[in-house]
Every structure is written in structure tokens, then in C-alpha cells.
Amino acid sequence: AKVYVDGDTNGTTITDPDQGVLGTIDLNLSMYLGNMNYNSGPNTNAGLDGKLDDVRFYNYVIEKKKIDSLYHLAGYPTTAASAPVITTEPTAQSKRFGESVTFSVIATGNPVPTYQWKKNGISIVGATASSYTIPCIVLADSGTYSVYVSNNQGGLNSSTVSLSVVAPDTVTGMKFISSGTFQMGDSINATPIHSVTLTGFWIDSIEVTQADYEAVTGINPSHFLGDPSRPVESVTWYDAVLYCNARSKRDGRDTVYSYSNVPLQPYNGCSDLTDIVTDFGKNGYRLPTEAEWEYAYRGGTSTAWYWSNTWTQTEANTFCWNSNNSENTTQPVAGKLKNAYGLYDMAGNVLEWCNDRYESYTSDPVTDPTGAINGDDRRLRGGYWENVDYNFRAGFRDGTTPNNKGYNMGFRVVCR
């Protein structure tokens, strides 16, 4: 109990805010200025023995001696009560739509200050810590922010700072996926399930079509021809990377991938890119990470498939091309129902290359994971036209060497 006594009257009542009335002070309590000796006994300090572990006396007269200084009987340094003082103010920030933002303040005071954050001068419900975070900002979050810091000695407002939210560019044919946290993995195929936090990104709403691929590269390597709105397939991981860089150049964006040499013909069975490096800080197009792909697939759901937690063939046929309805071939993109994020064919039609090398999951929470640094295989996701239910699960992981290609391998791209 932290108890403060201010007075010189025998019989002062000691009250603790947490424990209530503890007892009364008796002037027979021995206290000597020289050694701060504190004697408590059943006759001298009735009702208080064992309760006063932290007692402070202010100008209390005992045995006609006045204590002019503040003493602390527990032997800890004594801090006088004080109103809050802000030592570090919040700062103005400019963030892109979908990103996270945190305002913070540092203040001193005794008792420890409390906080109330405000937006445009109006208190924000539940924002009562020394920092305030908006995990995924939208345009409506633009405005001014401040915090009121107070204790029983007084209070003051911090400086008022602004948050500017930069609207996302409109990227033709892509959907913006806002920042967020989700549970990644599958209890059957991809354990352990773990928490992943992602920065917002754009992703193609459809798989790259044969028409798109040929328009960018001048080549159509696909096996299933006849309709340019079918997804491009028979592309290696390296082909997809070269497409990403070519599309970035076409659209005036920075190229994400760098390499020193293209050993074989580009875009049609490229089997290696020497010294390849991925720069995730660039704004150009790239293949999605496994985490980005699964987050986009789920569309905010936590079910086994993005449309249900139970597979029924009739329902599945409305969402994906599979062994039951594909006629053993790819089909034009966007021919089935989209997911909650507005993305088509996240299950079925063709497998989709991801950027990552294979990496085993751990139970640790991660932010914006990019896969293993070393390794041979690259990840594939989503299942394809000849697969059955198991391969279309949200967490199902597939993969092969990056120089492999097949009638079932395509891709879609992301950017930031």
C-alpha cells in the first residue's frame, strides 16, 4: 500500500485507495530521524502491522520532532507528485492507402499519466495507450491527431499532427489487397498454421492470358491454343520473371528483378537467370510471395476453400475448373465465380508460380515473408484443371524446379 500522511494529530486515519481504511496512527510509533527506525507493535500500531510496506510521512510531528523532508520507510527513492510533461511529441505522417500507421507520445508524471487519443478533436474510443495504431488505413483516416495526457495533478494536450493518406493508383486489371494479418497454412498439408502480417499490394484479378503474354513478349508458348483468353501455360518460373520485367518497362515502372545473363531464349523455356536478385522495394511487377498468394486466395475467409469449409462437387464446379468439369484442358479465364476480393481462378485452371523458394513453416508470427534465401524449388499454388478437391485447398503447397514447365503452369503478378 502506498500511503501518504500529512498532519500532526494523533489518531490520523490511514486510507489506501485499493484496500480502504487500514487503521490509525498512534503517536507511540517510534521513529528516529537518525536511523529511520520503524517499530510496529500490537499496542503502538494496532491494525496497521504488516500492511504499510510503502509509507510516506509529510511534515508529521512525532515526539515533538518535525520531519521537514520527505522520507520513505521502504528505502526506495521518493518522487514527488507532478503533473504530466510531454517529452516526445507525435509526428505528422504520410502513408499509402492500405498501410499501417502508428502515432506515439512519451510523457512523464507522477502518478503515471493516462492517455486519450483524438482525431479531429474528437476522442477515439479505446485509444488510451501511449501509442495509437491504425493497422490498415483508408482515405477516411486522413485528418489531425493529438493525445490528451493527464493524471490527478493536471493534464495537457500534445501537439496536433496530420495524417495524409495517399490514394492508391488505379492499376488496370488489378485489385488492391489491403494490409492485414491472417492465419496461414493448413492442418492437413501445411503445418504449423501461423500468423502472417502483410503490407497491402495489387494483384491481377485474372491469370495472365495468352493474349496478355504475347502482347508483352511477342511469344505464346502455350500448349492449349485456340482461344487467347485462356491462361498462358508451359512457362518456366524464369519466363514469368522475364514477363514481369518486360511489363514493368512497358508501364513505366521500376523492374523488380535483376540478373547478369539470360542463357537461353527468353519467354519460351528460359532455364536460368544468372545471379538473379528480387528487389521488393521497387514498384514494378513481380510474382506474388506464397503468403501474398494465400492471403489473396482466402479473400478474408478462414475456410478450407475460399467458398466453403466442405467440398461438394456441384458447388466447387461453380468456382473452379477441375477434373470434373474442365474437359482435360485449360478454359478461358474468369469463367467461374470470383472470390470475395474480386479474383478469378484462384483455384483451378492452371497452377500459379509464386516468387518464393521452398521454406518450412514455423509457429512464429512473421511479417511480409519472402521464403528461403537458398534452395532449388519455387512454389506453385492453386491447383489446375486436372486436380481434385485436395489440391484446391487454401493452404495446399506445390512446387518444382524453376526451369520446369508444363501444360498446367501459369501465373499472375503483383505490385506495390
Short mmCIF file of C-alpha atoms in Angstrom, two decimals:
data_model
loop_
_atom_site.label_atom_id
_atom_site.label_comp_id
_atom_site.label_asym_id
_atom_site.label_seq_id
_atom_site.Cartn_x
_atom_site.Cartn_y
_atom_site.Cartn_z
CA ALA A 1 0.00 0.00 0.00
CA LYS A 2 1.30 3.46 -0.83
CA VAL A 3 0.02 5.66 1.97
CA TYR A 4 0.60 9.39 2.49
CA VAL A 5 0.12 11.10 5.89
CA ASP A 6 0.04 14.88 6.18
CA GLY A 7 -0.76 16.21 9.64
CA ASP A 8 0.27 16.20 13.27
CA THR A 9 -2.77 14.83 15.02
CA ASN A 10 -2.65 11.61 16.95
CA GLY A 11 -5.20 9.19 15.56
CA THR A 12 -4.80 10.10 11.87
CA THR A 13 -6.72 7.60 9.74
CA ILE A 14 -4.70 5.76 7.12
CA THR A 15 -6.67 5.04 3.95
CA ASP A 16 -5.40 3.20 0.90
CA PRO A 17 -7.27 3.66 -2.42
CA ASP A 18 -7.10 -0.07 -3.14
CA GLN A 19 -7.55 -1.58 0.35
CA GLY A 20 -9.69 1.04 2.02
CA VAL A 21 -9.19 2.10 5.66
CA LEU A 22 -6.13 0.37 7.11
CA GLY A 23 -6.13 1.79 10.66
CA THR A 24 -4.92 4.80 12.62
CA ILE A 25 -1.52 6.21 13.54
CA ASP A 26 -0.60 6.13 17.24
CA LEU A 27 2.00 8.68 18.41
CA ASN A 28 3.80 5.90 20.29
CA LEU A 29 5.06 4.75 16.90
CA SER A 30 8.83 5.10 17.24
CA MET A 31 10.63 6.99 14.51
CA TYR A 32 14.08 8.48 14.91
CA LEU A 33 15.48 10.90 12.40
CA GLY A 34 18.94 9.42 12.62
CA ASN A 35 18.31 5.85 11.55
CA MET A 36 14.68 5.90 10.37
CA ASN A 37 13.94 3.10 12.85
CA TYR A 38 10.35 1.92 12.42
CA ASN A 39 8.82 -0.11 15.25
CA SER A 40 5.38 -1.55 14.83
CA GLY A 41 3.73 -3.50 17.57
CA PRO A 42 0.28 -4.60 18.55
CA ASN A 43 -0.05 -1.77 21.11
CA THR A 44 1.58 1.02 19.17
CA ASN A 45 0.27 0.50 15.65
CA ALA A 46 -2.87 -1.53 16.02
CA GLY A 47 -4.46 -2.57 12.74
CA LEU A 48 -1.54 -1.43 10.57
CA ASP A 49 1.11 -4.03 11.26
CA GLY A 50 2.10 -5.83 8.03
CA LYS A 51 0.11 -3.54 5.78
CA LEU A 52 2.29 -0.45 5.46
CA ASP A 53 5.02 -1.61 3.12
CA ASP A 54 5.34 1.79 1.46
CA VAL A 55 4.55 4.69 3.83
CA ARG A 56 5.47 8.32 3.35
CA PHE A 57 5.18 10.99 6.06
CA TYR A 58 4.85 14.62 5.21
CA ASN A 59 5.70 17.14 7.98
CA TYR A 60 4.45 14.72 10.59
CA VAL A 61 5.22 15.61 14.24
CA ILE A 62 6.32 12.60 16.27
CA GLU A 63 7.70 13.04 19.78
CA LYS A 64 7.77 16.82 19.13
CA LYS A 65 10.29 16.47 16.28
CA LYS A 66 9.25 17.81 12.88
CA ILE A 67 10.26 15.97 9.75
CA ASP A 68 10.78 18.72 7.20
CA SER A 69 11.92 16.43 4.37
CA LEU A 70 10.08 13.63 2.66
CA TYR A 71 11.08 10.17 3.95
CA HIS A 72 10.29 6.80 2.51
CA LEU A 73 10.24 3.99 5.05
CA ALA A 74 10.64 1.21 2.44
CA GLY A 75 14.04 2.50 1.40
CA TYR A 76 13.15 3.40 -2.21
CA PRO A 77 13.80 6.77 -3.85
CA THR A 78 10.91 9.14 -3.35
CA THR A 79 9.32 11.01 -6.25
CA ALA A 80 7.08 13.93 -5.51
CA ALA A 81 3.73 14.11 -7.25
CA SER A 82 3.89 16.04 -10.53
CA ALA A 83 1.70 16.97 -13.47
CA PRO A 84 2.46 15.31 -16.83
CA VAL A 85 5.18 16.66 -19.10
CA ILE A 86 5.38 15.55 -22.74
CA THR A 87 8.99 14.86 -23.69
CA THR A 88 8.38 13.44 -27.20
CA GLU A 89 5.51 14.72 -29.32
CA PRO A 90 3.68 12.70 -32.00
CA THR A 91 4.82 13.35 -35.56
CA ALA A 92 2.91 14.05 -38.78
CA GLN A 93 2.83 11.18 -41.26
CA SER A 94 2.01 10.46 -44.88
CA LYS A 95 1.08 6.88 -45.75
CA ARG A 96 -0.25 4.96 -48.71
CA PHE A 97 -3.73 3.53 -48.69
CA GLY A 98 -3.70 0.11 -47.00
CA GLU A 99 -0.51 0.65 -45.00
CA SER A 100 -0.20 0.72 -41.19
CA VAL A 101 0.42 3.89 -39.19
CA THR A 102 1.35 4.46 -35.53
CA PHE A 103 1.28 7.68 -33.56
CA SER A 104 3.14 7.75 -30.25
CA VAL A 105 3.98 10.11 -27.42
CA ILE A 106 6.35 9.95 -24.46
CA ALA A 107 5.35 11.68 -21.21
CA THR A 108 6.47 11.77 -17.59
CA GLY A 109 4.49 12.49 -14.43
CA ASN A 110 3.60 11.11 -11.01
CA PRO A 111 1.24 9.31 -10.82
CA VAL A 112 1.83 7.67 -14.21
CA PRO A 113 -0.19 9.59 -16.82
CA THR A 114 -3.19 8.28 -18.72
CA TYR A 115 -3.84 8.94 -22.42
CA GLN A 116 -6.75 9.71 -24.69
CA TRP A 117 -6.13 9.99 -28.43
CA LYS A 118 -8.30 12.24 -30.57
CA LYS A 119 -9.00 12.55 -34.27
CA ASN A 120 -10.05 16.00 -35.46
CA GLY A 121 -10.54 16.93 -31.78
CA ILE A 122 -12.92 14.04 -31.02
CA SER A 123 -11.91 11.26 -28.64
CA ILE A 124 -11.23 7.87 -30.27
CA VAL A 125 -12.96 5.07 -28.37
CA GLY A 126 -10.46 2.65 -26.85
CA ALA A 127 -7.38 4.67 -27.84
CA THR A 128 -5.98 5.07 -24.32
CA ALA A 129 -2.36 3.93 -24.58
CA SER A 130 0.78 5.98 -25.17
CA SER A 131 0.64 4.93 -28.83
CA TYR A 132 -2.22 4.57 -31.31
CA THR A 133 -2.05 2.27 -34.36
CA ILE A 134 -4.31 2.01 -37.40
CA PRO A 135 -3.32 -1.32 -38.98
CA CYS A 136 -4.81 -0.69 -42.42
CA ILE A 137 -5.52 2.92 -43.27
CA VAL A 138 -8.19 4.09 -45.69
CA LEU A 139 -8.84 7.51 -47.16
CA ALA A 140 -11.29 8.33 -44.33
CA ASP A 141 -8.43 8.10 -41.82
CA SER A 142 -6.93 11.34 -43.15
CA GLY A 143 -7.13 14.12 -40.59
CA THR A 144 -5.48 15.55 -37.49
CA TYR A 145 -4.45 13.54 -34.44
CA SER A 146 -3.49 14.52 -30.89
CA VAL A 147 -3.49 13.00 -27.42
CA TYR A 148 -4.58 14.35 -24.03
CA VAL A 149 -2.17 13.31 -21.27
CA SER A 150 -3.33 13.59 -17.67
CA ASN A 151 -3.06 12.46 -14.05
CA ASN A 152 -4.51 13.75 -10.76
CA GLN A 153 -2.02 16.61 -10.81
CA GLY A 154 -3.13 18.04 -14.15
CA GLY A 155 -3.28 17.43 -17.89
CA LEU A 156 -2.23 18.81 -21.24
CA ASN A 157 -2.76 18.24 -24.96
CA SER A 158 0.03 17.15 -27.27
CA SER A 159 0.75 18.98 -30.47
CA THR A 160 -1.77 18.29 -33.23
CA VAL A 161 -0.32 16.44 -36.22
CA SER A 162 -1.73 15.39 -39.56
CA LEU A 163 -2.13 12.05 -41.30
CA SER A 164 -2.19 12.20 -45.09
CA VAL A 165 -3.41 9.08 -46.86
CA VAL A 166 -2.19 8.74 -50.42
CA ALA A 167 -4.86 7.18 -52.61
CA PRO A 168 -3.76 4.02 -54.43
CA ASP A 169 -3.07 4.32 -58.11
CA THR A 170 -5.60 2.60 -60.29
CA VAL A 171 -3.80 -0.31 -61.91
CA THR A 172 -5.75 -1.66 -64.85
CA GLY A 173 -6.85 -5.24 -64.41
CA MET A 174 -5.64 -5.47 -60.80
CA LYS A 175 -7.31 -5.46 -57.39
CA PHE A 176 -5.87 -3.80 -54.30
CA ILE A 177 -5.49 -6.12 -51.31
CA SER A 178 -5.31 -4.13 -48.07
CA SER A 179 -2.76 -4.75 -45.34
CA GLY A 180 -3.78 -7.31 -42.75
CA THR A 181 -2.98 -10.34 -40.64
CA PHE A 182 -4.21 -13.86 -41.31
CA GLN A 183 -3.60 -17.46 -40.27
CA MET A 184 -1.50 -19.13 -42.96
CA GLY A 185 -1.29 -22.85 -43.52
CA ASP A 186 -3.42 -25.96 -43.47
CA SER A 187 -3.82 -28.62 -40.81
CA ILE A 188 -3.50 -31.33 -43.47
CA ASN A 189 -0.79 -30.15 -45.82
CA ALA A 190 0.94 -27.06 -44.46
CA THR A 191 1.72 -27.05 -40.75
CA PRO A 192 2.10 -25.40 -38.39
CA ILE A 193 -0.60 -22.82 -39.02
CA HIS A 194 0.93 -19.46 -38.13
CA SER A 195 0.19 -15.74 -38.07
CA VAL A 196 1.30 -13.64 -41.05
CA THR A 197 1.05 -9.87 -41.40
CA LEU A 198 1.25 -8.36 -44.89
CA THR A 199 1.63 -4.89 -46.36
CA GLY A 200 -1.05 -4.01 -48.93
CA PHE A 201 -0.44 -4.90 -52.58
CA TRP A 202 -2.06 -5.05 -56.01
CA ILE A 203 -2.72 -8.38 -57.72
CA ASP A 204 -4.03 -9.35 -61.16
CA SER A 205 -7.73 -10.16 -60.96
CA ILE A 206 -7.20 -12.89 -63.58
CA GLU A 207 -4.38 -15.23 -64.56
CA VAL A 208 -2.08 -13.82 -67.25
CA THR A 209 -3.75 -14.77 -70.52
CA GLN A 210 -2.14 -15.91 -73.73
CA ALA A 211 -3.15 -12.58 -75.28
CA ASP A 212 -1.53 -10.62 -72.41
CA TYR A 213 1.65 -12.65 -72.55
CA GLU A 214 2.05 -12.34 -76.29
CA ALA A 215 1.32 -8.60 -76.23
CA VAL A 216 4.21 -8.08 -73.78
CA THR A 217 6.72 -10.67 -75.05
CA GLY A 218 5.78 -11.33 -78.67
CA ILE A 219 5.59 -15.06 -77.93
CA ASN A 220 2.85 -17.52 -76.98
CA PRO A 221 4.42 -20.74 -75.69
CA SER A 222 1.12 -22.35 -74.65
CA HIS A 223 0.08 -25.90 -75.47
CA PHE A 224 -3.68 -25.29 -75.37
CA LEU A 225 -4.25 -22.86 -78.20
CA GLY A 226 -7.39 -21.67 -79.97
CA ASP A 227 -8.60 -19.02 -77.54
CA PRO A 228 -6.24 -16.19 -76.47
CA SER A 229 -8.33 -15.60 -73.34
CA ARG A 230 -7.10 -18.89 -71.91
CA PRO A 231 -4.30 -18.59 -69.35
CA VAL A 232 -0.77 -18.77 -70.69
CA GLU A 233 0.92 -22.04 -69.69
CA SER A 234 4.05 -24.01 -70.47
CA VAL A 235 6.13 -21.22 -68.93
CA THR A 236 9.06 -21.68 -66.55
CA TRP A 237 9.49 -19.60 -63.42
CA TYR A 238 12.20 -17.69 -65.29
CA ASP A 239 9.83 -16.97 -68.19
CA ALA A 240 7.35 -15.48 -65.73
CA VAL A 241 10.08 -13.31 -64.19
CA LEU A 242 11.12 -12.00 -67.62
CA TYR A 243 7.49 -11.21 -68.38
CA CYS A 244 7.24 -9.23 -65.12
CA ASN A 245 10.24 -7.07 -66.02
CA ALA A 246 9.01 -6.52 -69.57
CA ARG A 247 5.55 -5.50 -68.33
CA SER A 248 7.15 -3.13 -65.81
CA LYS A 249 9.12 -1.43 -68.59
CA ARG A 250 6.02 -1.17 -70.75
CA ASP A 251 4.08 0.54 -67.93
CA GLY A 252 6.92 2.87 -66.84
CA ARG A 253 7.62 1.07 -63.56
CA ASP A 254 10.91 0.04 -61.99
CA THR A 255 11.98 -3.50 -62.77
CA VAL A 256 11.97 -5.74 -59.69
CA TYR A 257 14.30 -8.48 -60.92
CA SER A 258 17.96 -8.07 -61.83
CA TYR A 259 20.28 -10.68 -63.35
CA SER A 260 23.56 -10.75 -65.22
CA ASN A 261 22.74 -13.04 -68.11
CA VAL A 262 19.87 -14.78 -69.94
CA PRO A 263 21.45 -18.07 -71.11
CA LEU A 264 18.62 -19.34 -73.33
CA GLN A 265 15.83 -17.83 -75.37
CA PRO A 266 13.68 -15.53 -73.21
CA TYR A 267 9.96 -16.08 -72.61
CA ASN A 268 9.84 -19.60 -74.07
CA GLY A 269 11.52 -22.18 -71.90
CA CYS A 270 14.16 -19.98 -70.26
CA SER A 271 16.04 -22.32 -67.92
CA ASP A 272 18.18 -19.92 -65.88
CA LEU A 273 18.80 -16.29 -64.99
CA THR A 274 22.31 -15.84 -63.67
CA ASP A 275 22.73 -14.04 -60.32
CA ILE A 276 19.03 -13.23 -60.07
CA VAL A 277 18.01 -10.82 -57.29
CA THR A 278 14.49 -9.69 -56.29
CA ASP A 279 14.18 -6.10 -55.06
CA PHE A 280 10.91 -5.95 -53.12
CA GLY A 281 11.31 -2.19 -52.68
CA LYS A 282 10.70 -1.49 -56.37
CA ASN A 283 7.22 -0.61 -57.65
CA GLY A 284 7.29 -2.87 -60.68
CA TYR A 285 5.54 -6.18 -61.28
CA ARG A 286 6.69 -9.44 -59.74
CA LEU A 287 5.38 -12.84 -58.81
CA PRO A 288 3.46 -12.94 -55.52
CA THR A 289 5.05 -14.39 -52.43
CA GLU A 290 3.39 -17.54 -51.13
CA ALA A 291 1.95 -15.52 -48.25
CA GLU A 292 0.54 -12.84 -50.57
CA TRP A 293 -0.95 -15.51 -52.82
CA GLU A 294 -2.66 -17.38 -49.98
CA TYR A 295 -3.92 -14.14 -48.39
CA ALA A 296 -5.43 -13.12 -51.74
CA TYR A 297 -6.87 -16.62 -52.31
CA ARG A 298 -8.64 -16.65 -48.94
CA GLY A 299 -10.37 -13.34 -49.59
CA GLY A 300 -10.82 -12.76 -45.87
CA THR A 301 -12.05 -16.29 -45.16
CA SER A 302 -10.50 -18.96 -42.95
CA THR A 303 -12.22 -21.95 -44.57
CA ALA A 304 -10.53 -24.83 -46.38
CA TRP A 305 -11.62 -23.47 -49.77
CA TYR A 306 -12.44 -19.81 -50.28
CA TRP A 307 -16.09 -20.64 -50.92
CA SER A 308 -16.71 -23.29 -48.22
CA ASN A 309 -15.28 -25.45 -45.49
CA THR A 310 -16.84 -28.54 -47.10
CA TRP A 311 -16.23 -29.77 -50.64
CA THR A 312 -19.29 -30.61 -52.69
CA GLN A 313 -18.69 -31.18 -56.40
CA THR A 314 -21.68 -29.19 -57.56
CA GLU A 315 -20.67 -26.10 -55.59
CA ALA A 316 -16.99 -26.47 -56.47
CA ASN A 317 -17.85 -26.55 -60.17
CA THR A 318 -19.21 -23.01 -59.91
CA PHE A 319 -15.91 -21.70 -58.53
CA CYS A 320 -13.12 -23.64 -60.25
CA TRP A 321 -12.09 -25.64 -63.30
CA ASN A 322 -11.20 -29.12 -62.07
CA SER A 323 -11.07 -32.75 -63.20
CA ASN A 324 -14.87 -32.94 -63.09
CA ASN A 325 -15.67 -30.06 -65.46
CA SER A 326 -12.54 -28.94 -67.36
CA GLU A 327 -12.63 -31.49 -70.20
CA ASN A 328 -8.90 -32.01 -69.61
CA THR A 329 -7.86 -28.62 -70.88
CA THR A 330 -7.47 -25.04 -69.71
CA GLN A 331 -10.50 -22.78 -70.04
CA PRO A 332 -10.91 -19.05 -70.69
CA VAL A 333 -10.14 -17.03 -67.55
CA ALA A 334 -12.91 -15.55 -65.38
CA GLY A 335 -15.36 -18.23 -66.39
CA LYS A 336 -16.18 -19.15 -62.79
CA LEU A 337 -17.33 -17.18 -59.76
CA LYS A 338 -14.78 -14.80 -58.24
CA ASN A 339 -13.72 -14.79 -54.58
CA ALA A 340 -14.57 -12.08 -52.03
CA TYR A 341 -11.61 -9.94 -53.20
CA GLY A 342 -12.79 -10.00 -56.80
CA LEU A 343 -10.18 -12.50 -58.02
CA TYR A 344 -10.96 -15.23 -60.55
CA ASP A 345 -9.49 -18.73 -60.88
CA MET A 346 -7.53 -18.66 -57.64
CA ALA A 347 -8.42 -22.35 -57.56
CA GLY A 348 -8.10 -24.41 -60.72
CA ASN A 349 -7.43 -23.74 -64.39
CA VAL A 350 -3.60 -23.52 -64.04
CA LEU A 351 -1.13 -23.72 -61.18
CA GLU A 352 0.36 -20.30 -60.44
CA TRP A 353 4.07 -19.62 -59.90
CA CYS A 354 5.00 -17.79 -56.69
CA ASN A 355 8.23 -15.94 -56.08
CA ASP A 356 9.42 -17.97 -53.07
CA ARG A 357 11.85 -20.78 -52.74
CA TYR A 358 10.54 -23.56 -50.52
CA GLU A 359 10.76 -22.89 -46.79
CA SER A 360 9.33 -24.96 -43.94
CA TYR A 361 6.80 -23.18 -41.76
CA THR A 362 7.37 -22.40 -38.09
CA SER A 363 4.85 -21.35 -35.46
CA ASP A 364 6.44 -17.90 -35.11
CA PRO A 365 4.44 -14.90 -36.36
CA VAL A 366 6.04 -13.24 -39.39
CA THR A 367 5.66 -10.03 -41.39
CA ASP A 368 5.96 -9.91 -45.19
CA PRO A 369 7.81 -13.25 -45.51
CA THR A 370 9.66 -13.86 -48.78
CA GLY A 371 10.71 -17.51 -48.49
CA ALA A 372 14.09 -19.17 -48.11
CA ILE A 373 17.27 -17.47 -49.33
CA ASN A 374 18.64 -20.68 -50.81
CA GLY A 375 17.05 -23.71 -52.39
CA ASP A 376 16.13 -25.30 -55.70
CA ASP A 377 12.34 -25.41 -55.93
CA ARG A 378 9.99 -22.48 -56.44
CA ARG A 379 6.44 -22.57 -55.15
CA LEU A 380 3.27 -23.23 -57.16
CA ARG A 381 -0.24 -22.65 -55.81
CA GLY A 382 -3.91 -23.11 -56.61
CA GLY A 383 -4.23 -26.47 -58.34
CA TYR A 384 -5.06 -26.94 -62.03
CA TRP A 385 -7.60 -28.30 -64.48
CA GLU A 386 -6.89 -31.99 -63.81
CA ASN A 387 -6.82 -31.81 -59.98
CA VAL A 388 -9.38 -32.82 -57.36
CA ASP A 389 -10.56 -31.20 -54.12
CA TYR A 390 -7.38 -31.68 -52.05
CA ASN A 391 -5.20 -29.62 -54.40
CA PHE A 392 -7.52 -26.62 -54.30
CA ARG A 393 -7.36 -26.07 -50.53
CA ALA A 394 -6.25 -22.62 -49.40
CA GLY A 395 -3.08 -23.86 -47.74
CA PHE A 396 -2.07 -26.56 -50.25
CA ARG A 397 1.59 -26.16 -51.26
CA ASP A 398 3.10 -27.38 -54.50
CA GLY A 399 6.38 -26.66 -56.22
CA THR A 400 9.05 -27.72 -58.68
CA THR A 401 12.36 -26.58 -60.11
CA PRO A 402 12.16 -23.12 -61.73
CA ASN A 403 13.27 -24.44 -65.14
CA ASN A 404 10.34 -26.84 -65.29
CA LYS A 405 7.30 -26.08 -67.40
CA GLY A 406 4.09 -27.89 -68.12
CA TYR A 407 0.65 -27.60 -69.66
CA ASN A 408 -0.61 -26.85 -66.15
CA MET A 409 1.72 -23.99 -65.08
CA GLY A 410 0.81 -20.32 -65.40
CA PHE A 411 0.89 -17.25 -63.17
CA ARG A 412 -0.49 -13.84 -62.18
CA VAL A 413 1.52 -10.85 -60.93
CA VAL A 414 1.51 -8.35 -58.07
CA CYS A 415 2.95 -4.88 -57.47
CA ARG A 416 3.11 -2.21 -54.76
#
